[in-house]
CSV table of C-alpha atoms in Angstrom, one decimal:
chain,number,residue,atom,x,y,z
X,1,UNK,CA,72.6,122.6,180.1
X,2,UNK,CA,75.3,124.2,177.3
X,3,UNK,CA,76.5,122.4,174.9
X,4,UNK,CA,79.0,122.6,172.0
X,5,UNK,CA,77.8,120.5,169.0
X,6,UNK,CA,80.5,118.2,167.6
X,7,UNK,CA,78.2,117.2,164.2
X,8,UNK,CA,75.1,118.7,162.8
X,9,UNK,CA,71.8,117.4,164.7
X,10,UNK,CA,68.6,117.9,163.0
X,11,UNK,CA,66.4,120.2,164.5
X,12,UNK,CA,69.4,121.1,167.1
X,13,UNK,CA,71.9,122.9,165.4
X,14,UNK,CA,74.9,122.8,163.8
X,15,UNK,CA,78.4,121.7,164.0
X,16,UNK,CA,80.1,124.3,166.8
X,17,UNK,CA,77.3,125.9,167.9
X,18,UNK,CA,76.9,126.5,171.5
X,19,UNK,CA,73.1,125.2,172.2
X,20,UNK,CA,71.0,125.0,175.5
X,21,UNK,CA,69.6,121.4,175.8
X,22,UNK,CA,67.9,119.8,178.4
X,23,UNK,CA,70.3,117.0,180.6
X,24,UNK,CA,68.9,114.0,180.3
X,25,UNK,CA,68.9,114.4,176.2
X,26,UNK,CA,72.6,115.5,176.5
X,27,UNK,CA,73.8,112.5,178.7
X,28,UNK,CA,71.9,110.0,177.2
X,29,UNK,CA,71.9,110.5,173.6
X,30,UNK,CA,74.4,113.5,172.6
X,31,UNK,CA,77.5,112.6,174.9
X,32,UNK,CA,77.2,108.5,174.4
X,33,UNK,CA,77.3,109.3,170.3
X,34,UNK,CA,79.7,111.9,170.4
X,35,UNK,CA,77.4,114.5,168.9
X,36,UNK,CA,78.5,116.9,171.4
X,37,UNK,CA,80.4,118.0,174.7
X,38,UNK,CA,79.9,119.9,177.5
X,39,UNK,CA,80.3,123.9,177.2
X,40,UNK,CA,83.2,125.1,179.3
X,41,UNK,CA,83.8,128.3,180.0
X,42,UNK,CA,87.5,127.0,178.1
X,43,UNK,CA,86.2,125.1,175.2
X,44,UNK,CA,83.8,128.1,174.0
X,45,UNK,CA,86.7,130.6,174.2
X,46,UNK,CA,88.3,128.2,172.0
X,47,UNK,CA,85.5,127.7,169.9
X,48,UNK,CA,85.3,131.3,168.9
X,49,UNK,CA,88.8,132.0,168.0
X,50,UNK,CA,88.4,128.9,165.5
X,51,UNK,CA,85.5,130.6,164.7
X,52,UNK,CA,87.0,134.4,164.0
X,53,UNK,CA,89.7,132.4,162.3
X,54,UNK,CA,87.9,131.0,159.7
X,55,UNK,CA,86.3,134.3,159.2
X,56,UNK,CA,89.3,136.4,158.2
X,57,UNK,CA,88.7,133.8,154.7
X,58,UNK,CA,85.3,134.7,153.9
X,59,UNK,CA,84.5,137.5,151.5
X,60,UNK,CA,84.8,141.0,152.9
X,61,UNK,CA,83.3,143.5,150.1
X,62,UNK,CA,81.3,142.6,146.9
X,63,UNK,CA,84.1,142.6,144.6
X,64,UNK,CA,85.9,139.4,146.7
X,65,UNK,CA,81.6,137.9,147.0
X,66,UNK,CA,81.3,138.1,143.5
X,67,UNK,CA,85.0,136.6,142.5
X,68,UNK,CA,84.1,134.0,145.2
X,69,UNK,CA,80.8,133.4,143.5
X,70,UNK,CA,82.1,132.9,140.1
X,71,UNK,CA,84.7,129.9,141.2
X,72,UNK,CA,81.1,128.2,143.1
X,73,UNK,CA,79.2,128.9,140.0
X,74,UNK,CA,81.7,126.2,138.3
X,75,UNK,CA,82.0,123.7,141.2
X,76,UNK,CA,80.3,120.6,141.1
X,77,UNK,CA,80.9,118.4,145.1
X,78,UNK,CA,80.6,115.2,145.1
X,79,UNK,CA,79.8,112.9,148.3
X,80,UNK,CA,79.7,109.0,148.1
X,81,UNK,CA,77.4,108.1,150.9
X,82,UNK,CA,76.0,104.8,152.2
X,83,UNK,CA,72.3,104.5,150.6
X,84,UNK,CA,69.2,101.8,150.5
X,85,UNK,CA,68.4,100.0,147.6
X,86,UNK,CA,65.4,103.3,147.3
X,87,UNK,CA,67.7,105.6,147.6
X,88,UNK,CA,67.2,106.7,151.4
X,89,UNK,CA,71.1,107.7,153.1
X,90,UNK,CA,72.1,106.2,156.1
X,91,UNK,CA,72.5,109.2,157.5
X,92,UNK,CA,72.4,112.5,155.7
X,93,UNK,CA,74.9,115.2,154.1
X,94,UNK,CA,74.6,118.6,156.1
X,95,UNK,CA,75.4,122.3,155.5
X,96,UNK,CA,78.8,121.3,157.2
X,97,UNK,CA,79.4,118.8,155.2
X,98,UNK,CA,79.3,121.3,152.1
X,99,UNK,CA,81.5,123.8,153.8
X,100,UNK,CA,83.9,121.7,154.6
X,101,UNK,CA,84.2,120.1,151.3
X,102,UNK,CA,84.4,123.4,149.9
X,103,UNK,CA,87.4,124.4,152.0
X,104,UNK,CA,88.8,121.1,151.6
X,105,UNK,CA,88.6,121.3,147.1
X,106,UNK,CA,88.7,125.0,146.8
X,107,UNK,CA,90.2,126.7,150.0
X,108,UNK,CA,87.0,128.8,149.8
X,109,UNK,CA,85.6,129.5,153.2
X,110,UNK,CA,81.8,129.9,153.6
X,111,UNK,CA,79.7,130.3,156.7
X,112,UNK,CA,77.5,126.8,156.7
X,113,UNK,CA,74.7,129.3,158.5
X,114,UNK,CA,74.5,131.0,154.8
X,115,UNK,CA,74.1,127.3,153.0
X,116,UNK,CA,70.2,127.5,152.2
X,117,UNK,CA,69.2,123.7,152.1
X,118,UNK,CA,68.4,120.9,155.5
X,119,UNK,CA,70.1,117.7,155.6
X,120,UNK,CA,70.0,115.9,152.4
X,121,UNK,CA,68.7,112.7,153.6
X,122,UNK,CA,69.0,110.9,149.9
X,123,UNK,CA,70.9,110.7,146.6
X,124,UNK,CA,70.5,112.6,144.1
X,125,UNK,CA,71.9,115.9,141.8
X,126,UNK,CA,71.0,119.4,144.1
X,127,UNK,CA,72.2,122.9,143.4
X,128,UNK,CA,72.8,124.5,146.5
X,129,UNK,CA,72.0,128.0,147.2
X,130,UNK,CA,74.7,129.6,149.5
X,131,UNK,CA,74.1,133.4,150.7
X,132,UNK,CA,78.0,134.7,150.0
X,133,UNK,CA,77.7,137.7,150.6
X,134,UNK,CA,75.0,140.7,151.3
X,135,UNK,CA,73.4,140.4,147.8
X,136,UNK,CA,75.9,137.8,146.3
X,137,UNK,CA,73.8,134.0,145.8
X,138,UNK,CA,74.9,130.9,143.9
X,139,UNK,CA,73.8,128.0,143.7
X,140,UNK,CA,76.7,124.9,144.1
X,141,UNK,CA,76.0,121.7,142.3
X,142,UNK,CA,76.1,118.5,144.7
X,143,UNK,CA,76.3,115.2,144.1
X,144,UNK,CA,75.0,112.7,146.4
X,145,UNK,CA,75.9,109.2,145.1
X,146,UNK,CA,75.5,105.8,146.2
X,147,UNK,CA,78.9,104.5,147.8
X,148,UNK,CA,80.6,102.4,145.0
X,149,UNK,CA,78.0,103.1,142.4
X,150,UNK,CA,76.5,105.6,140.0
X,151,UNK,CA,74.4,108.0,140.4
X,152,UNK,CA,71.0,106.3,138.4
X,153,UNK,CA,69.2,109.0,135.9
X,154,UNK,CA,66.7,111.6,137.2
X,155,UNK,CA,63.5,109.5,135.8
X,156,UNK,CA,65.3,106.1,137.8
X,157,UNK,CA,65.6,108.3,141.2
X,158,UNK,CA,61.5,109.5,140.9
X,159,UNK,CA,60.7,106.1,140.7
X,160,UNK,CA,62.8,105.0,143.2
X,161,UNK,CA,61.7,107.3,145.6
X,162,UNK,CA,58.0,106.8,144.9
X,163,UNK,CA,58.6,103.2,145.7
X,164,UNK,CA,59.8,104.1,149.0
X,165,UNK,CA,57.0,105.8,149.3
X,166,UNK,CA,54.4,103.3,148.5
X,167,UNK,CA,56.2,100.9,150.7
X,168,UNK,CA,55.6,103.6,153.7
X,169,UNK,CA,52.2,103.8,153.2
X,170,UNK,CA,51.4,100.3,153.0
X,171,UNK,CA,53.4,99.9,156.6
X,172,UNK,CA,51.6,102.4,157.6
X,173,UNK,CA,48.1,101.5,159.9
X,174,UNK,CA,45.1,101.7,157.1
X,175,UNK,CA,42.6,104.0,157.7
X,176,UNK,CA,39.2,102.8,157.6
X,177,UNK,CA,36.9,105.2,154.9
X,178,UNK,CA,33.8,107.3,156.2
X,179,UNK,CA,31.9,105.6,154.0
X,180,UNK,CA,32.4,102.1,155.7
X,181,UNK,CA,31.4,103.2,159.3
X,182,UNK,CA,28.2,102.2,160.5
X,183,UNK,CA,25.7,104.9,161.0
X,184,UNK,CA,23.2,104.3,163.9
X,185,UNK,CA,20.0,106.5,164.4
X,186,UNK,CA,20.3,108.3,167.9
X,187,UNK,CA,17.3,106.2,170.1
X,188,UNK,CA,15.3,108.1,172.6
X,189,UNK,CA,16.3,106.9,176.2
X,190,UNK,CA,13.3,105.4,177.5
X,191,UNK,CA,11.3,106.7,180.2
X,192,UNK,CA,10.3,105.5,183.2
X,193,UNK,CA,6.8,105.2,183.8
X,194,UNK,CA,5.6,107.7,186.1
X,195,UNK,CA,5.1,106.5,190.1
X,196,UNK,CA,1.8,106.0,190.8
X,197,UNK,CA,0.8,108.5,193.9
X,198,UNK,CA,0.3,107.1,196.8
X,199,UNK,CA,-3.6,106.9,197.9
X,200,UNK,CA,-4.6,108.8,200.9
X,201,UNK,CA,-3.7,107.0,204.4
X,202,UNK,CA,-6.9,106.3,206.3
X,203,UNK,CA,-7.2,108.3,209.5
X,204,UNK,CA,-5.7,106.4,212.6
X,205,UNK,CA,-8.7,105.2,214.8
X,206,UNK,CA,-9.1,106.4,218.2
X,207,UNK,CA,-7.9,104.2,221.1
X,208,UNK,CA,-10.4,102.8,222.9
X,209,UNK,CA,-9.5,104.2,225.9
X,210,UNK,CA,-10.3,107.2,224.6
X,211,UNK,CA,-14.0,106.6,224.0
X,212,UNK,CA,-14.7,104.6,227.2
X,213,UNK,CA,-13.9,107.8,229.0
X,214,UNK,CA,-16.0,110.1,226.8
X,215,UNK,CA,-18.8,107.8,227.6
X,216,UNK,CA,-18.5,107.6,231.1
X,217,UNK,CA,-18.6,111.5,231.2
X,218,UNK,CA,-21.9,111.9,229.3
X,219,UNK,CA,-23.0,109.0,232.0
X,220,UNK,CA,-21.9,111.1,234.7
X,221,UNK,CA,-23.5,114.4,233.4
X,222,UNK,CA,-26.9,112.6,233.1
C-alpha cells in the first residue's frame, strides 16, 4: 500500500515522500509510531503543493546557488540529542533534520534529497555536503552534542566509539579458529565380505513309482 512518510525511516525514505510498503509493515509498525499515514488521493495533492511551495525558496540560477552557498559555507547547526555514555544517539539526526534547521536559523530552503550524508546515528563534529545547485556544493558544519553536555574532543570521541566497539564484539557469539577444529582422516567404509555361492543342488531323486514301472516293462518285454 501508499504511504506518505511523516519522519525519515532508514532504508524507507524520507519525511513526505509517498512510498509503496507492504500492509502488514504499515499497520503494525509505521501507523502505531506515527512514522506515517495512509496516501489519499487528498493528502498527496496536499503534499505537493507544500512541496512546490517550498520550492519557489530554493535557488533558481547559479548566481542565487552560489550567494546561497556562501551564507552555508559560514553556518555551523547545532543539535543536542539524547546519547549513551559511548556516544551512540537514541535515535539519529536525518537529512530533514538539517533542512529544517536550516530554514528554521537561516530561512534558506534546501531540498533534503540534495543533503549528501545517512542518518547520523552518533555525536560528533560533521561537515555536510549539500548539492545546492547544478554545480554549486558546500559542505555545512553540524554539531551533534550530548543533551546537556559538551561535545568531548575528537581524540575522547575515537576512543569512545572504539569502546563501543569492543563491547559489541565481546557480545557478540565467538567464533571458534580453524586451527582449533579437529581434523579426522576420511576412513574407508568397510566392505562386506563377499556371499559365498551357493553349492550346486543335488538332482531330485526319482519317485519310486517311477522305477517300479520301468521294471515291470523290461519284465514284460522278456
Amino acid at each position: 500500500m501508499d504511504v506518505i512518510l511523516l519522519k525519515d525511516v532508514d532504508k524507507v525514505g524520507l519525511r513526505g515522500d509517498v512510498v509503496s510498503v507492504a500492509r502488514g509493515y504499515a499497520r503494525n509498525f509505521l501507523f502505531p509510531r506515527r512514522l506515517a499515514e495512509e496516501a489519499t488521493t487528498a493528502k498527496v495533492a496536499e503534499l505537493r503543493k507544500r512541496e512546490s511551495g517550498r520550492a519557489r525558496h530554493e535557488a533558481k540560477t547559479a548566481e542565487q546557488a552560489q550567494s546561497i552557498a556562501d551564507t552555508l559555507s559560514k553556518t555551523v547547526l547545532r543539535f543536542e540529542v539524547k546519547a549513551g555514555p559511548t556516544g551512540s544517539l537514541f535515535g539519529s539526526v536525518t537529512p530533514t533534520d538539517i533542512a529544517d534547521e536550516l530554514w528554521r536559523t537561516r530561512k534558506i530552503r534546501v531540498d533534503r534529497r540534495k543533503i549528501g550524508i545517512d542518518n547520523l546515528k552518533r555525536i560528533g563534529r560533521y561537515d555536510v555536503p549539500i548539492d545546492v545547485f547544478q554545480d554549486v556544493r558546500v559542505e555545512v558544519k553540524t554539531l551533534v552534542v550530548p543533551e546537556g553536555g559538551e561535545l568531548p574532543s575528537d581524540e575522547e570521541l575515537e576512543a569512545m566509539e572504539a569502546a563501543e566497539l569492543a563491547e559489541r564484539r565481546a557480545a557478540a557469539p565467538a567464533e571458534t579458529p580453524a586451527a582449533e577444529y579437529e581434523y579426522v582422516d576420511e576412513v574407508e567404509e568397510p566392505v562386506a565380505p563377499a556371499e559365498p555361492a551357493a553349492a550346486d543342488e543335488p538332482a531330485e531323486a526319482e519317485p519310486e513309482w517311477r522305477a517300479d514301472a520301468e521294471a515291470a516293462l523290461r519284465d514284460a518285454d522278456r
